[in-house]
XYZ file of C-alpha atoms in Angstrom:
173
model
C 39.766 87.513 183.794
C 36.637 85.549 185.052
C 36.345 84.298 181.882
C 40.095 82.909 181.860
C 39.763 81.421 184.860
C 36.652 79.627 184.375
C 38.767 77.641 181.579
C 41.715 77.248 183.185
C 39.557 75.191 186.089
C 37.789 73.062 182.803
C 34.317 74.543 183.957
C 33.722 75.657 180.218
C 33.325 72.809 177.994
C 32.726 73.181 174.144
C 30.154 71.099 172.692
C 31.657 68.944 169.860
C 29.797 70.738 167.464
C 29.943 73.687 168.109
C 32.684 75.888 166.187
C 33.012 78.314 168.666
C 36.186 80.030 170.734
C 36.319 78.786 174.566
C 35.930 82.659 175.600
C 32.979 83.107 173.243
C 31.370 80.289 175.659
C 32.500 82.200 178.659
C 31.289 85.125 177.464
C 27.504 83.824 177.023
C 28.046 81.847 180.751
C 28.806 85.452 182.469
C 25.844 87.266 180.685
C 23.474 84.217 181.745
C 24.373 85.116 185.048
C 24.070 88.623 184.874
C 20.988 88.684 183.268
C 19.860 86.491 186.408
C 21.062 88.602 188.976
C 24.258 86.579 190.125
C 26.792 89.583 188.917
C 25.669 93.097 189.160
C 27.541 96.249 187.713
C 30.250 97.538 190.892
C 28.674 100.957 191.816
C 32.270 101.931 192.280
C 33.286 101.201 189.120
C 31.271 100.540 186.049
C 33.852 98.231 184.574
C 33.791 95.788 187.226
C 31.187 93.671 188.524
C 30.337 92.025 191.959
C 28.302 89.264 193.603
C 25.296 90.273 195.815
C 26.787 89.225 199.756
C 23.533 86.507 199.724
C 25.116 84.813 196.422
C 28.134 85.086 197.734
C 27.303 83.510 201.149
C 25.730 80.640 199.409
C 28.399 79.985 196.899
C 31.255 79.509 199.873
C 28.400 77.126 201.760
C 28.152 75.328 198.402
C 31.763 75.085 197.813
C 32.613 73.787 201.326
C 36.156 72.848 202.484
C 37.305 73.441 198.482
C 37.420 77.044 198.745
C 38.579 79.856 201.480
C 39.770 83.303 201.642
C 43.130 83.204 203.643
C 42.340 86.192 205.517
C 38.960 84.353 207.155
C 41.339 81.173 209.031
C 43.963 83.641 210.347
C 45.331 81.212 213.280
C 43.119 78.203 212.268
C 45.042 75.131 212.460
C 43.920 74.342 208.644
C 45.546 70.678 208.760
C 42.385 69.247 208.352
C 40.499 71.500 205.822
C 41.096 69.996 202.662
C 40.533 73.276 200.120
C 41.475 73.461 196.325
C 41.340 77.351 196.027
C 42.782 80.224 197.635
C 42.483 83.918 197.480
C 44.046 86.178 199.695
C 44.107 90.402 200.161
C 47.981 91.061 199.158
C 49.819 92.685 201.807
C 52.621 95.548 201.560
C 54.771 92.260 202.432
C 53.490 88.940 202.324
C 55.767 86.623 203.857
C 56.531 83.111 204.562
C 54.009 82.935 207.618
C 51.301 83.783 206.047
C 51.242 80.846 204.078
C 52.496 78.252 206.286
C 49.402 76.620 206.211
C 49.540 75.638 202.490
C 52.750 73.955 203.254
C 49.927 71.276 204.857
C 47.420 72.070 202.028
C 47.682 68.730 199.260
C 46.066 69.287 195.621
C 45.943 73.461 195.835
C 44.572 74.521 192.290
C 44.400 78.235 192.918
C 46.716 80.762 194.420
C 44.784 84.439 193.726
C 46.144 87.301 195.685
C 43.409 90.176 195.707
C 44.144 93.988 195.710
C 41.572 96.494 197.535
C 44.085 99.099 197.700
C 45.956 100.895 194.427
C 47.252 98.928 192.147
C 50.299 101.389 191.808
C 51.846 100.298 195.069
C 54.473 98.389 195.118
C 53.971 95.186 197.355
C 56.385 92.196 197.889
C 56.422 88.773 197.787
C 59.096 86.753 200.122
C 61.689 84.709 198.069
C 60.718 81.906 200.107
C 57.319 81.616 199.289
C 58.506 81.871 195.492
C 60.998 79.446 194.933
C 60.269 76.714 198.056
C 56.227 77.009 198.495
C 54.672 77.553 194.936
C 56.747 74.390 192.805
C 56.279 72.564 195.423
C 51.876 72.918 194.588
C 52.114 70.549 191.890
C 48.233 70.769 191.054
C 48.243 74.825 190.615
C 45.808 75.158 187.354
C 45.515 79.023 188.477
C 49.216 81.038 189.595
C 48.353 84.642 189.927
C 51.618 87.067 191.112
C 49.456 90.006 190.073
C 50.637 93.293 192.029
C 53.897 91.858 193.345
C 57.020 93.272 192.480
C 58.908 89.685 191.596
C 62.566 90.056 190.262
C 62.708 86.567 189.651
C 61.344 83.358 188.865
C 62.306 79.551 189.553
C 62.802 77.652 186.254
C 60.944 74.864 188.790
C 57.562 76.840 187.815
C 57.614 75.252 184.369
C 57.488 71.764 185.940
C 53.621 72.712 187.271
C 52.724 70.543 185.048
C 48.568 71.072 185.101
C 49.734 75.057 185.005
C 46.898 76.355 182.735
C 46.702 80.082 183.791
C 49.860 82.394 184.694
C 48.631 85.776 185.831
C 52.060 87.893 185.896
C 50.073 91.645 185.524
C 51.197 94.156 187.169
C 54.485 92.010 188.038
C 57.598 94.042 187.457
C 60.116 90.980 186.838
């Protein structure tokens, strides 16, 4: 999934000739970094992998005002953070408020919701948020649903039109 999103953001870039698939690419980028101690094996669970809280405290210093976790500006008046990317922990209902600030938010790229909890649950999405906030993020590269229950979709979603990754796992439309 890393891998996907790396190339939905353009941060993989295929050198003319090479003959090579995009993931491939990705592939050799994430064992670079794991082989230099940026990603280590989840103790959790062997499948996944996780950044050491040092790498991860200097990759949010590095990445500024493009990047936050909603859950950190709880409050904040965010009117003058200019961020690209978003990732938030999904709630049993996410609602409107939660994301009033990205009514404010110009040039959003990423909209990740984040699960800690079972991915069984069943966890909800308001309507609102769905058919007036997200078409109206024209830049999205990176529209994750993943873990909501979603009955429906606005045909307005096809007019994203730098859409490059659709996440809808785990979405029961």
């Amino acid at each position: 999934q890393l891998i996907l999103l790396w190339m939905a953001e353009g941060l993989i870039q295929q050198p003319p000739e090479a003959n090579r698939q995009m993931e491939d690419l990705g592939h050799d980028y994430f064992q670079e970094l794991l082989c230099r101690s940026l990603f280590q094996k989840a103790s959790e669970n062997s499948s996944r992998y996780v950044m050491h809280d040092l790498v991860t405290d200097l990759a949010q210093w590095a990445a500024g005002n493009t990047c936050f976790r909603l859950e950190d500006k709880k409050g904040d008046n965010l009117q003058s953070v200019c961020f690209r990317h978003s990732s938030f922990i999904i709630g049993h209902y996410d609602g409107v408020q939660k994301f009033e600030a990205f009514r404010e938010v110009k040039r959003l790229r990423t909209f990740l919701p984040l699960s800690l909890s079972d991915p069984g649950w069943i966890r909800y999405l308001a309507r609102t948020v769905i058919f007036d906030l997200l078409p109206q993020m024209q830049y999205l590269r990176v529209l994750s649903l993943n873990g909501y229950r979603v009955t429906e979709l606005p045909d307005s979603i096809g007019n994203l039109k730098y859409l490059r990754y659709l996440d809808l796992s785990y979405t029961r439309i």
